[in-house]
Short mmCIF file of C-alpha atoms in Angstrom, two decimals:
data_model
loop_
_atom_site.label_atom_id
_atom_site.label_comp_id
_atom_site.label_asym_id
_atom_site.label_seq_id
_atom_site.Cartn_x
_atom_site.Cartn_y
_atom_site.Cartn_z
CA MET A 1 0.00 0.00 0.00
CA ASN A 2 1.38 3.38 -1.04
CA GLN A 3 1.06 5.07 2.35
CA ILE A 4 2.81 8.29 3.31
CA LYS A 5 4.72 7.60 6.51
CA LYS A 6 7.63 10.01 6.71
CA ASN A 7 7.67 13.79 7.17
CA PRO A 8 4.41 14.80 5.44
CA VAL A 9 3.01 18.31 5.38
CA ILE A 10 0.07 18.00 7.77
CA ILE A 11 -3.07 19.91 6.75
CA ILE A 12 -5.88 19.86 9.32
CA ASP A 13 -9.52 20.37 8.42
CA GLY A 14 -10.03 22.83 11.25
CA SER A 15 -13.70 23.62 10.67
CA LEU A 16 -14.64 19.95 10.79
CA TYR A 17 -12.81 19.31 14.06
CA LEU A 18 -14.02 22.59 15.52
CA TYR A 19 -17.56 21.21 15.54
CA SER A 20 -16.64 17.66 16.59
CA SER A 21 -14.56 19.09 19.46
CA TYR A 22 -17.39 21.40 20.47
CA TYR A 23 -19.91 18.56 20.69
CA GLY A 24 -17.38 16.12 22.13
CA PHE A 25 -16.42 18.38 25.05
CA ARG A 26 -19.59 20.41 25.64
CA ASP A 27 -19.29 20.09 29.41
CA PHE A 28 -15.91 21.83 29.52
CA ASN A 29 -16.59 25.25 31.03
CA LYS A 30 -14.55 27.81 32.92
CA ALA A 31 -15.59 28.74 36.48
CA SER A 32 -17.32 31.76 34.95
CA GLY A 33 -19.43 29.42 32.80
CA GLU A 34 -17.64 30.32 29.55
CA PRO A 35 -17.08 27.20 27.40
CA PHE A 36 -13.66 26.03 26.24
CA GLY A 37 -14.40 22.47 25.04
CA ALA A 38 -13.82 23.21 21.34
CA ILE A 39 -10.46 24.82 22.16
CA TYR A 40 -9.46 21.83 24.29
CA GLY A 41 -10.56 19.33 21.63
CA ILE A 42 -8.62 21.03 18.84
CA LEU A 43 -5.45 21.31 20.94
CA LYS A 44 -5.73 17.69 22.08
CA MET A 45 -6.19 16.53 18.48
CA ILE A 46 -3.17 18.54 17.28
CA ASP A 47 -1.07 17.20 20.15
CA ASN A 48 -2.01 13.61 19.29
CA ILE A 49 -1.21 14.14 15.61
CA LEU A 50 2.18 15.66 16.39
CA LYS A 51 2.99 12.75 18.68
CA LYS A 52 2.02 10.28 15.95
CA TYR A 53 4.03 12.17 13.30
CA GLU A 54 6.75 13.53 15.54
CA LYS A 55 9.26 13.90 12.70
CA SER A 56 6.95 16.13 10.68
CA LYS A 57 7.71 19.83 11.16
CA LYS A 58 5.23 21.27 8.67
CA ILE A 59 1.66 21.77 9.84
CA ILE A 60 -1.23 24.09 9.02
CA ILE A 61 -4.85 24.24 10.13
CA VAL A 62 -7.54 25.51 7.75
CA PHE A 63 -10.92 27.05 8.62
CA ASP A 64 -14.03 28.03 6.65
CA SER A 65 -14.84 31.64 5.90
CA PRO A 66 -18.08 33.00 7.41
CA GLN A 67 -18.88 34.77 4.14
CA LYS A 68 -21.00 33.23 1.39
CA THR A 69 -19.10 31.20 -1.19
CA PHE A 70 -19.54 30.60 -4.92
CA ARG A 71 -21.52 27.44 -4.12
CA THR A 72 -24.17 29.40 -2.23
CA LYS A 73 -24.42 31.78 -5.16
CA LEU A 74 -24.64 28.83 -7.56
CA PHE A 75 -27.28 26.99 -5.52
CA LYS A 76 -29.07 28.94 -2.80
CA GLU A 77 -30.11 25.69 -1.06
CA TYR A 78 -26.47 24.67 -0.54
CA LYS A 79 -25.94 23.76 3.15
CA LYS A 80 -29.31 25.32 3.90
CA ASN A 81 -30.21 22.49 6.29
CA ARG A 82 -27.31 23.40 8.61
CA SER A 83 -28.02 25.38 11.73
CA PRO A 84 -26.10 28.62 12.37
CA MET A 85 -22.96 28.28 14.47
CA PRO A 86 -23.92 28.30 18.17
CA ASN A 87 -22.79 31.38 20.04
CA SER A 88 -21.14 29.12 22.64
CA LEU A 89 -18.89 27.87 19.83
CA SER A 90 -18.27 31.14 17.97
CA ILE A 91 -16.99 32.84 21.15
CA GLN A 92 -14.28 30.17 21.38
CA ILE A 93 -12.79 30.93 17.97
CA PRO A 94 -10.84 34.14 18.81
CA PRO A 95 -9.10 32.60 21.87
CA LEU A 96 -8.46 29.39 19.90
CA PHE A 97 -6.73 31.35 17.13
CA GLU A 98 -4.71 33.25 19.71
CA ILE A 99 -3.54 30.03 21.36
CA LEU A 100 -2.72 28.38 18.02
CA LYS A 101 -0.55 31.36 17.10
CA LYS A 102 1.23 31.19 20.47
CA ILE A 103 2.17 27.54 19.98
CA GLY A 104 3.31 28.18 16.41
CA ILE A 105 0.53 26.53 14.38
CA LYS A 106 -0.10 28.30 11.08
CA ILE A 107 -3.78 29.22 10.54
CA LEU A 108 -5.25 29.73 7.09
CA THR A 109 -8.67 31.13 6.26
CA MET A 110 -9.71 33.12 3.20
CA PRO A 111 -12.76 35.39 2.73
CA GLY A 112 -15.51 33.68 0.75
CA ILE A 113 -13.57 30.43 0.36
CA GLU A 114 -14.52 27.12 1.97
CA ALA A 115 -11.90 25.17 3.90
CA ASP A 116 -12.26 22.28 1.42
CA ASP A 117 -11.17 24.49 -1.48
CA ILE A 118 -8.25 25.92 0.48
CA ILE A 119 -7.13 22.42 1.46
CA GLY A 120 -7.49 21.14 -2.10
CA SER A 121 -5.64 24.05 -3.69
CA LEU A 122 -2.88 24.06 -1.06
CA SER A 123 -2.42 20.29 -1.31
CA TYR A 124 -2.23 20.46 -5.10
CA LYS A 125 0.25 23.34 -4.97
CA LEU A 126 2.53 21.61 -2.46
CA GLU A 127 2.29 18.28 -4.28
CA LYS A 128 3.54 19.92 -7.49
CA LYS A 129 6.55 21.15 -5.49
CA GLY A 130 7.40 17.61 -4.45
CA GLU A 131 5.84 17.57 -0.98
CA LYS A 132 3.98 14.64 0.58
CA ILE A 133 0.71 15.71 2.17
CA LEU A 134 -1.38 14.20 4.95
CA ILE A 135 -4.86 15.71 5.33
CA ILE A 136 -6.46 15.22 8.73
CA SER A 137 -10.18 14.88 8.05
CA HIS A 138 -13.08 12.41 8.02
CA ASP A 139 -15.10 14.41 5.50
CA LYS A 140 -15.93 12.09 2.60
CA ASP A 141 -15.67 15.02 0.15
CA MET A 142 -11.91 14.95 0.74
CA LEU A 143 -11.57 11.51 -0.85
CA GLN A 144 -11.44 13.14 -4.29
CA LEU A 145 -8.08 14.71 -3.34
CA VAL A 146 -6.32 11.43 -2.58
CA SER A 147 -3.28 10.55 -4.68
CA PRO A 148 0.03 8.70 -4.16
CA ASN A 149 1.35 11.96 -2.66
CA ILE A 150 -1.82 13.10 -0.86
CA ASN A 151 -3.25 10.79 1.80
CA ILE A 152 -5.99 11.34 4.34
CA PHE A 153 -5.85 10.34 7.98
CA ASN A 154 -9.36 9.51 9.13
CA LYS A 155 -9.25 9.81 12.92
CA LYS A 156 -12.66 8.17 13.29
CA ASP A 157 -11.39 4.75 12.23
CA ASN A 158 -7.67 5.50 12.69
CA ARG A 159 -6.98 4.66 9.05
CA ILE A 160 -4.84 6.20 6.36
CA ILE A 161 -6.81 6.63 3.11
CA THR A 162 -4.76 5.98 -0.03
CA PRO A 163 -5.84 5.45 -3.66
CA GLU A 164 -5.68 1.70 -2.98
CA VAL A 165 -8.08 2.00 -0.03
CA ILE A 166 -10.61 3.92 -2.15
CA LYS A 167 -10.29 1.38 -4.95
CA GLU A 168 -10.81 -1.46 -2.49
CA ARG A 169 -13.77 0.20 -0.77
CA TYR A 170 -15.59 1.72 -3.76
CA GLY A 171 -14.00 0.28 -6.89
CA ILE A 172 -13.38 3.76 -8.33
CA LYS A 173 -10.52 6.23 -8.59
CA PRO A 174 -10.31 9.14 -6.13
CA LYS A 175 -11.21 11.77 -8.75
CA GLU A 176 -14.31 9.77 -9.66
CA PHE A 177 -15.61 10.39 -6.16
CA ILE A 178 -16.86 13.75 -7.45
CA ASP A 179 -19.02 11.89 -9.99
CA PHE A 180 -20.18 9.55 -7.23
CA LEU A 181 -21.37 12.46 -5.07
CA ALA A 182 -22.97 14.11 -8.11
CA LEU A 183 -25.09 10.99 -8.60
CA ILE A 184 -26.06 10.14 -5.00
CA GLY A 185 -26.02 13.68 -3.59
CA ASP A 186 -24.83 14.71 -0.14
CA VAL A 187 -27.37 15.33 2.62
CA SER A 188 -24.89 17.12 4.90
CA ASP A 189 -24.14 19.75 2.24
CA ASN A 190 -27.63 19.59 0.69
CA ILE A 191 -26.23 18.60 -2.70
CA PRO A 192 -29.28 17.19 -4.55
CA GLY A 193 -27.76 14.48 -6.77
CA VAL A 194 -30.08 12.39 -8.96
CA PRO A 195 -33.29 11.24 -7.24
CA LYS A 196 -33.57 7.46 -6.67
CA ILE A 197 -29.91 6.86 -7.57
CA GLY A 198 -28.39 5.12 -4.57
CA ILE A 199 -24.85 4.07 -3.69
CA LYS A 200 -25.01 0.66 -5.39
CA THR A 201 -26.47 2.02 -8.64
CA ALA A 202 -24.06 4.98 -8.75
CA LEU A 203 -21.04 2.71 -8.30
CA SER A 204 -22.32 0.28 -10.93
CA LEU A 205 -22.69 3.15 -13.40
CA LEU A 206 -19.20 4.46 -12.63
CA HIS A 207 -17.66 0.99 -12.90
CA LYS A 208 -19.16 0.82 -16.37
CA PHE A 209 -18.67 4.41 -17.60
CA SER A 210 -16.00 5.96 -15.28
CA ASN A 211 -17.56 9.43 -15.00
CA ILE A 212 -20.76 11.39 -15.29
CA LYS A 213 -19.96 12.76 -18.75
CA ASN A 214 -19.57 9.25 -20.15
CA ILE A 215 -22.78 8.19 -18.42
CA TYR A 216 -24.71 10.91 -20.25
CA ASN A 217 -22.88 10.24 -23.51
CA ASN A 218 -24.19 6.67 -23.25
CA ILE A 219 -27.60 7.51 -21.82
CA GLU A 220 -29.51 5.58 -24.50
CA ASN A 221 -27.59 2.41 -23.65
CA ILE A 222 -28.28 2.50 -19.92
CA LYS A 223 -31.78 1.07 -20.25
CA LEU A 224 -30.22 -1.99 -21.93
CA LEU A 225 -27.80 -2.70 -19.07
CA PRO A 226 -28.33 -5.76 -16.86
CA PHE A 227 -29.23 -3.53 -13.90
CA ARG A 228 -32.35 -3.83 -11.82
CA ASN A 229 -34.80 -1.12 -12.97
CA ALA A 230 -32.38 -0.05 -15.72
CA LYS A 231 -35.17 1.68 -17.65
CA ASN A 232 -36.19 3.75 -14.62
CA ILE A 233 -32.55 4.62 -13.92
CA ALA A 234 -32.20 5.94 -17.47
CA ILE A 235 -35.37 8.02 -17.06
CA GLN A 236 -34.18 9.48 -13.74
CA LEU A 237 -30.85 10.43 -15.28
CA LYS A 238 -32.50 12.04 -18.31
CA ASP A 239 -35.01 13.99 -16.24
CA ASN A 240 -32.35 15.26 -13.84
CA LYS A 241 -29.40 15.95 -16.13
CA LYS A 242 -29.13 19.62 -15.19
CA GLN A 243 -29.29 18.75 -11.49
CA ALA A 244 -26.62 16.05 -11.89
CA PHE A 245 -24.12 18.46 -13.43
CA LEU A 246 -24.99 21.14 -10.89
CA SER A 247 -24.29 18.57 -8.16
CA TYR A 248 -20.95 17.78 -9.80
CA GLU A 249 -19.97 21.45 -9.71
CA LEU A 250 -21.02 21.72 -6.05
CA ALA A 251 -19.14 18.56 -5.06
CA ALA A 252 -15.89 19.32 -6.91
CA ILE A 253 -13.20 20.78 -4.63
CA LYS A 254 -11.33 23.67 -6.24
CA LEU A 255 -7.64 23.11 -6.95
CA ASN A 256 -6.82 26.53 -8.37
CA ILE A 257 -7.46 28.97 -5.50
CA PRO A 258 -4.48 31.38 -5.43
CA ILE A 259 -2.71 30.75 -2.12
CA ASN A 260 0.35 32.85 -1.40
CA ILE A 261 2.08 30.48 0.99
CA ASN A 262 4.97 28.06 0.83
CA SER A 263 6.10 25.13 2.93
CA LYS A 264 8.71 27.23 4.77
CA GLU A 265 5.92 29.37 6.29
CA ILE A 266 4.31 26.35 7.92
CA ILE A 267 7.40 24.92 9.58
CA LEU A 268 6.71 24.27 13.25
CA LYS A 269 9.80 25.74 14.88
CA LYS A 270 9.14 24.73 18.45
CA TYR A 271 6.39 22.69 20.03
CA SER A 272 5.77 20.90 23.31
CA SER A 273 2.68 19.38 24.88
CA GLN A 274 3.59 20.92 28.22
CA ASN A 275 3.75 24.43 26.79
CA THR A 276 0.52 23.99 24.83
CA PHE A 277 -1.56 22.92 27.79
CA GLN A 278 0.07 25.45 30.08
CA ILE A 279 -1.14 28.16 27.68
CA LEU A 280 -4.61 26.57 27.73
CA LYS A 281 -4.52 26.45 31.53
CA SER A 282 -3.53 30.13 31.60
CA TYR A 283 -6.54 30.92 29.42
CA ILE A 284 -8.93 28.88 31.56
CA PHE A 285 -7.77 30.31 34.87
CA LYS A 286 -6.56 33.67 33.55
CA ILE A 287 -3.03 33.11 34.84
CA LYS A 288 -0.77 36.01 33.86
#
């Protein structure tokens, strides 16, 4: 298995872990009642990653922008089913950023750009310069970024995702995961997909045709395939062609966002668990 093991550039999906930390440590409050669970969870996660990859000295954490993105403009229902960020979480972001800066972790956020697009563009840029990249995320959208030089560490199942893992699990190439999402949709992001096209059918179509363009180029042949309800599948695809390609555009992570940063800027010059949690303790108890 082509797994990146030595000295990768570590890119953390900060927005994803901000929420999981918030919900995972909701009972963590200062004496004043002010919450700090999200801060604690993020710092604990970073500490664990740096212990696991102790030889890696390049690390960056990426966060979403609060502004609307091109996807919202393209499809006003995009992520509409998500609740606004709780105030008890948003008030933790400024002190979190301050602590991350103190311990030397590079933070990257860009106005109007989602974290996914920053991560994709930064990974692609660094890969072209010969770097190995390890993305820390369990967001399935990220699977489209996987390559021999870009792996994903899914903390939920403690597994490194490589092209071989995706091939074994889905039978498709990483880039074809965009087509997969375009067909089945994504409830969490409110990407519509094609109605009545489930995981099994979508994968069968991609195994046969590789991508959504080829599927529509062969639309008249789909009803002849030895699939269950092949005629109905062809009808659903025909009736929802515009929606399928819209879903593809929504699901595709951008790789061309201009990012003025290089690997030297994300070198972690000095880090220690003791210092990190002493800074956190100082914040919690207001130690000067």
